[in-house]
PDB file of C-alpha atoms and ligand atoms in Angstrom:
ATOM      1  CA  MET A   1       0.000   0.000   0.000  1.00 93.00           C
ATOM      2  CA  ASP A   2       1.156   3.510  -0.746  1.00 97.00           C
ATOM      3  CA  ARG A   3       1.971   5.943   2.061  1.00 98.00           C
ATOM      4  CA  VAL A   4       1.612   9.662   2.542  1.00 98.00           C
ATOM      5  CA  LEU A   5       4.520  10.910   4.676  1.00 98.00           C
ATOM      6  CA  ILE A   6       4.993  13.641   7.237  1.00 98.00           C
ATOM      7  CA  GLU A   7       8.505  13.732   8.691  1.00 98.00           C
ATOM      8  CA  SER A   8       9.992  15.618  11.641  1.00 98.00           C
ATOM      9  CA  LEU A   9       6.896  17.714  12.249  1.00 98.00           C
ATOM     10  CA  ALA A  10       7.691  19.924  15.252  1.00 98.00           C
ATOM     11  CA  VAL A  11       4.859  20.685  17.683  1.00 98.00           C
ATOM     12  CA  GLU A  12       4.679  22.389  21.081  1.00 98.00           C
ATOM     13  CA  THR A  13       2.715  20.826  23.907  1.00 98.00           C
ATOM     14  CA  VAL A  14       2.576  20.379  27.668  1.00 98.00           C
ATOM     15  CA  ILE A  15       3.996  16.885  28.193  1.00 98.00           C
ATOM     16  CA  GLY A  16       5.785  15.160  31.033  1.00 98.00           C
ATOM     17  CA  VAL A  17       5.479  13.318  34.311  1.00 98.00           C
ATOM     18  CA  TYR A  18       7.429  15.738  36.511  1.00 98.00           C
ATOM     19  CA  ASP A  19       5.999  18.824  38.234  1.00 98.00           C
ATOM     20  CA  TRP A  20       8.322  21.200  36.371  1.00 97.00           C
ATOM     21  CA  GLU A  21       7.069  19.817  33.072  1.00 98.00           C
ATOM     22  CA  ARG A  22       3.474  20.727  33.879  1.00 97.00           C
ATOM     23  CA  THR A  23       4.278  24.454  33.723  1.00 96.00           C
ATOM     24  CA  ILE A  24       6.019  24.654  30.341  1.00 98.00           C
ATOM     25  CA  THR A  25       5.553  23.575  26.753  1.00 98.00           C
ATOM     26  CA  GLN A  26       8.079  21.270  25.131  1.00 98.00           C
ATOM     27  CA  ARG A  27       8.804  20.365  21.552  1.00 98.00           C
ATOM     28  CA  LEU A  28       7.941  16.961  20.148  1.00 98.00           C
ATOM     29  CA  LEU A  29       9.064  15.728  16.726  1.00 98.00           C
ATOM     30  CA  LEU A  30       6.618  13.518  14.857  1.00 98.00           C
ATOM     31  CA  ASP A  31       6.953  11.186  11.899  1.00 98.00           C
ATOM     32  CA  LEU A  32       3.797   9.833  10.279  1.00 98.00           C
ATOM     33  CA  GLU A  33       3.278   7.188   7.636  1.00 98.00           C
ATOM     34  CA  LEU A  34      -0.324   7.137   6.447  1.00 98.00           C
ATOM     35  CA  ALA A  35      -1.537   4.251   4.302  1.00 98.00           C
ATOM     36  CA  THR A  36      -3.608   5.217   1.295  1.00 97.00           C
ATOM     37  CA  ASP A  37      -3.932   4.336  -2.371  1.00 97.00           C
ATOM     38  CA  ILE A  38      -2.519   7.366  -4.177  1.00 97.00           C
ATOM     39  CA  ARG A  39      -3.593   6.229  -7.651  1.00 98.00           C
ATOM     40  CA  PRO A  40      -7.069   7.849  -7.732  1.00 97.00           C
ATOM     41  CA  ALA A  41      -5.573  11.233  -6.782  1.00 98.00           C
ATOM     42  CA  ALA A  42      -2.736  10.816  -9.272  1.00 98.00           C
ATOM     43  CA  THR A  43      -5.106   9.805 -12.070  1.00 98.00           C
ATOM     44  CA  GLY A  44      -7.325  12.852 -11.566  1.00 97.00           C
ATOM     45  CA  ASP A  45      -4.581  15.146 -10.209  1.00 98.00           C
ATOM     46  CA  ASP A  46      -7.116  15.806  -7.436  1.00 98.00           C
ATOM     47  CA  ILE A  47      -6.155  16.505  -3.809  1.00 98.00           C
ATOM     48  CA  SER A  48      -9.634  15.572  -2.603  1.00 98.00           C
ATOM     49  CA  LEU A  49      -8.829  11.951  -3.495  1.00 98.00           C
ATOM     50  CA  THR A  50      -5.814  11.611  -1.222  1.00 98.00           C
ATOM     51  CA  LEU A  51      -4.727  12.357   2.363  1.00 98.00           C
ATOM     52  CA  ASP A  52      -3.849  16.058   2.469  1.00 98.00           C
ATOM     53  CA  TYR A  53      -0.547  16.195   4.380  1.00 98.00           C
ATOM     54  CA  ALA A  54      -0.928  19.948   4.966  1.00 98.00           C
ATOM     55  CA  ALA A  55      -4.384  19.551   6.542  1.00 98.00           C
ATOM     56  CA  ILE A  56      -3.199  16.633   8.648  1.00 98.00           C
ATOM     57  CA  SER A  57      -0.112  18.541   9.809  1.00 99.00           C
ATOM     58  CA  GLU A  58      -2.337  21.445  10.880  1.00 98.00           C
ATOM     59  CA  ARG A  59      -4.592  19.043  12.787  1.00 99.00           C
ATOM     60  CA  VAL A  60      -1.601  17.519  14.574  1.00 99.00           C
ATOM     61  CA  THR A  61      -0.355  20.969  15.574  1.00 98.00           C
ATOM     62  CA  ARG A  62      -3.796  21.911  16.924  1.00 98.00           C
ATOM     63  CA  PHE A  63      -4.094  18.599  18.782  1.00 99.00           C
ATOM     64  CA  ALA A  64      -0.762  19.250  20.483  1.00 98.00           C
ATOM     65  CA  SER A  65      -1.707  22.750  21.597  1.00 98.00           C
ATOM     66  CA  ASP A  66      -5.159  21.633  22.808  1.00 98.00           C
ATOM     67  CA  HIS A  67      -3.974  18.710  24.961  1.00 98.00           C
ATOM     68  CA  ASP A  68      -1.879  18.167  28.041  1.00 98.00           C
ATOM     69  CA  PHE A  69      -0.641  14.650  28.811  1.00 98.00           C
ATOM     70  CA  ALA A  70       1.958  13.166  31.138  1.00 98.00           C
ATOM     71  CA  LEU A  71       3.218  10.409  28.840  1.00 98.00           C
ATOM     72  CA  VAL A  72       4.267  10.398  25.213  1.00 98.00           C
ATOM     73  CA  GLU A  73       2.410   7.077  25.086  1.00 98.00           C
ATOM     74  CA  THR A  74      -0.894   8.812  25.856  1.00 98.00           C
ATOM     75  CA  PHE A  75      -0.182  11.627  23.407  1.00 98.00           C
ATOM     76  CA  SER A  76       0.584   9.088  20.674  1.00 98.00           C
ATOM     77  CA  GLU A  77      -2.395   6.842  21.287  1.00 98.00           C
ATOM     78  CA  ARG A  78      -4.895   9.678  21.434  1.00 98.00           C
ATOM     79  CA  LEU A  79      -3.440  11.410  18.386  1.00 98.00           C
ATOM     80  CA  ALA A  80      -3.503   8.217  16.322  1.00 98.00           C
ATOM     81  CA  GLU A  81      -7.130   7.654  17.280  1.00 98.00           C
ATOM     82  CA  THR A  82      -8.062  11.248  16.380  1.00 98.00           C
ATOM     83  CA  LEU A  83      -6.358  11.165  12.983  1.00 98.00           C
ATOM     84  CA  ARG A  84      -7.771   7.755  12.040  1.00 98.00           C
ATOM     85  CA  ASP A  85     -11.296   8.892  12.943  1.00 98.00           C
ATOM     86  CA  GLU A  86     -11.197  12.294  11.277  1.00 98.00           C
ATOM     87  CA  PHE A  87      -9.311  11.410   8.098  1.00 98.00           C
ATOM     88  CA  ALA A  88     -10.479   7.803   7.590  1.00 97.00           C
ATOM     89  CA  ILE A  89      -6.924   6.473   7.652  1.00 98.00           C
ATOM     90  CA  PRO A  90      -6.959   2.658   7.561  1.00 97.00           C
ATOM     91  CA  TRP A  91      -3.443   2.233   8.987  1.00 98.00           C
ATOM     92  CA  LEU A  92      -0.752   4.515  10.286  1.00 98.00           C
ATOM     93  CA  ARG A  93       2.671   4.405  11.857  1.00 98.00           C
ATOM     94  CA  LEU A  94       3.406   7.251  14.256  1.00 98.00           C
ATOM     95  CA  THR A  95       6.782   8.034  15.802  1.00 98.00           C
ATOM     96  CA  VAL A  96       6.879  10.637  18.573  1.00 98.00           C
ATOM     97  CA  ARG A  97      10.295  11.840  19.743  1.00 98.00           C
ATOM     98  CA  LYS A  98      10.973  14.037  22.760  1.00 98.00           C
ATOM     99  CA  PRO A  99      14.359  15.635  22.059  1.00 97.00           C
ATOM    100  CA  GLY A 100      16.413  16.570  25.098  1.00 90.00           C
ATOM    101  CA  ALA A 101      14.399  14.479  27.564  1.00 97.00           C
ATOM    102  CA  VAL A 102      17.431  12.251  28.135  1.00 97.00           C
ATOM    103  CA  PRO A 103      20.463  14.484  27.613  1.00 97.00           C
ATOM    104  CA  ALA A 104      22.743  11.624  26.581  1.00 97.00           C
ATOM    105  CA  ALA A 105      20.294  10.530  23.850  1.00 97.00           C
ATOM    106  CA  ALA A 106      19.497  12.389  20.649  1.00 94.00           C
ATOM    107  CA  ALA A 107      15.842  11.710  21.367  1.00 95.00           C
ATOM    108  CA  VAL A 108      13.584   9.281  23.192  1.00 98.00           C
ATOM    109  CA  GLY A 109       9.993   8.433  22.419  1.00 98.00           C
ATOM    110  CA  VAL A 110       7.607   5.832  21.072  1.00 98.00           C
ATOM    111  CA  ARG A 111       6.556   4.341  17.760  1.00 98.00           C
ATOM    112  CA  ILE A 112       3.100   2.820  17.262  1.00 98.00           C
ATOM    113  CA  GLU A 113       1.200   1.270  14.400  1.00 98.00           C
ATOM    114  CA  ARG A 114      -2.591   1.295  14.452  1.00 98.00           C
ATOM    115  CA  GLY A 115      -5.242  -0.062  12.097  1.00 97.00           C
ATOM    116  CA  THR A 116      -5.004  -2.733   9.439  1.00 95.00           C
ATOM    117  CA  ARG A 117      -2.784  -2.437   6.409  1.00 87.00           C
ATOM    118  CA  PRO A 118      -5.176  -2.560   3.431  1.00 83.00           C
ATOM    119  CA  GLU A 119      -3.140  -5.267   1.644  1.00 76.00           C
ATOM    120  CA  GLU A 120      -3.510  -7.502   4.719  1.00 61.00           C
ATOM    121  CA  THR A 121      -7.318  -7.604   4.501  1.00 50.00           C
TER     122      THR A 121
HETATM  123  N1  LIG B 201       8.086   5.536  28.426  1.00 67.17           N
HETATM  124  C1  LIG B 201       8.159   6.804  28.920  1.00 67.17           C
HETATM  125  N2  LIG B 201       9.117   7.096  29.807  1.00 67.17           N
HETATM  126  C2  LIG B 201       9.188   8.348  30.298  1.00 67.17           C
HETATM  127  C3  LIG B 201       8.294   9.343  29.889  1.00 67.17           C
HETATM  128  C4  LIG B 201       7.288   8.997  28.954  1.00 67.17           C
HETATM  129  O1  LIG B 201       6.446   9.825  28.532  1.00 67.17           O
HETATM  130  N3  LIG B 201       7.257   7.716  28.483  1.00 67.17           N
HETATM  131  N4  LIG B 201       8.424  10.611  30.371  1.00 67.17           N
HETATM  132  C5  LIG B 201       9.370  10.943  31.217  1.00 67.17           C
HETATM  133  C6  LIG B 201       9.568  12.343  31.639  1.00 67.17           C
HETATM  134  O2  LIG B 201       8.463  13.154  31.369  1.00 67.17           O
HETATM  135  C7  LIG B 201      10.829  12.831  30.923  1.00 67.17           C
HETATM  136  O3  LIG B 201      10.593  12.945  29.528  1.00 67.17           O
HETATM  137  C8  LIG B 201      11.334  14.148  31.447  1.00 67.17           C
HETATM  138  O4  LIG B 201      12.648  14.359  30.998  1.00 67.17           O
HETATM  139  C9  LIG B 201      10.318   9.962  31.765  1.00 67.17           C
HETATM  140  N5  LIG B 201      10.159   8.652  31.191  1.00 67.17           N
END
């Protein structure tokens, strides 16, 4: 199955388990792979027939500013659910990185896959 990609999308959100993290926003970096068949859009050269990566990026940014979670796990799960519901995405892979959370690491975070890959049905 084809994928629409969004890579290293930077968003600001309140995220973290420690008291000091509840009073600030921090940057998360997101990678998304969104399964879709791109051929109908390509045939008609029609954005309405594909997943609009600009619209989805805007939705992710708004989700981040509207929510406040302790764990990157919760952020990821809730975001995946929101995107799949609102954009009818059959399968996605979402990577959420929290740069600087562990100073000795370039980034830490989670990667999840949700839904069913269309070719697996
Ligand atoms: N698996 C996780 N481990 C940790 C998380 C998390 O969200 N998921 N969060 C923290 C702290 O908020 C940390 O990022 C602060 O530097 C620790 N471990």
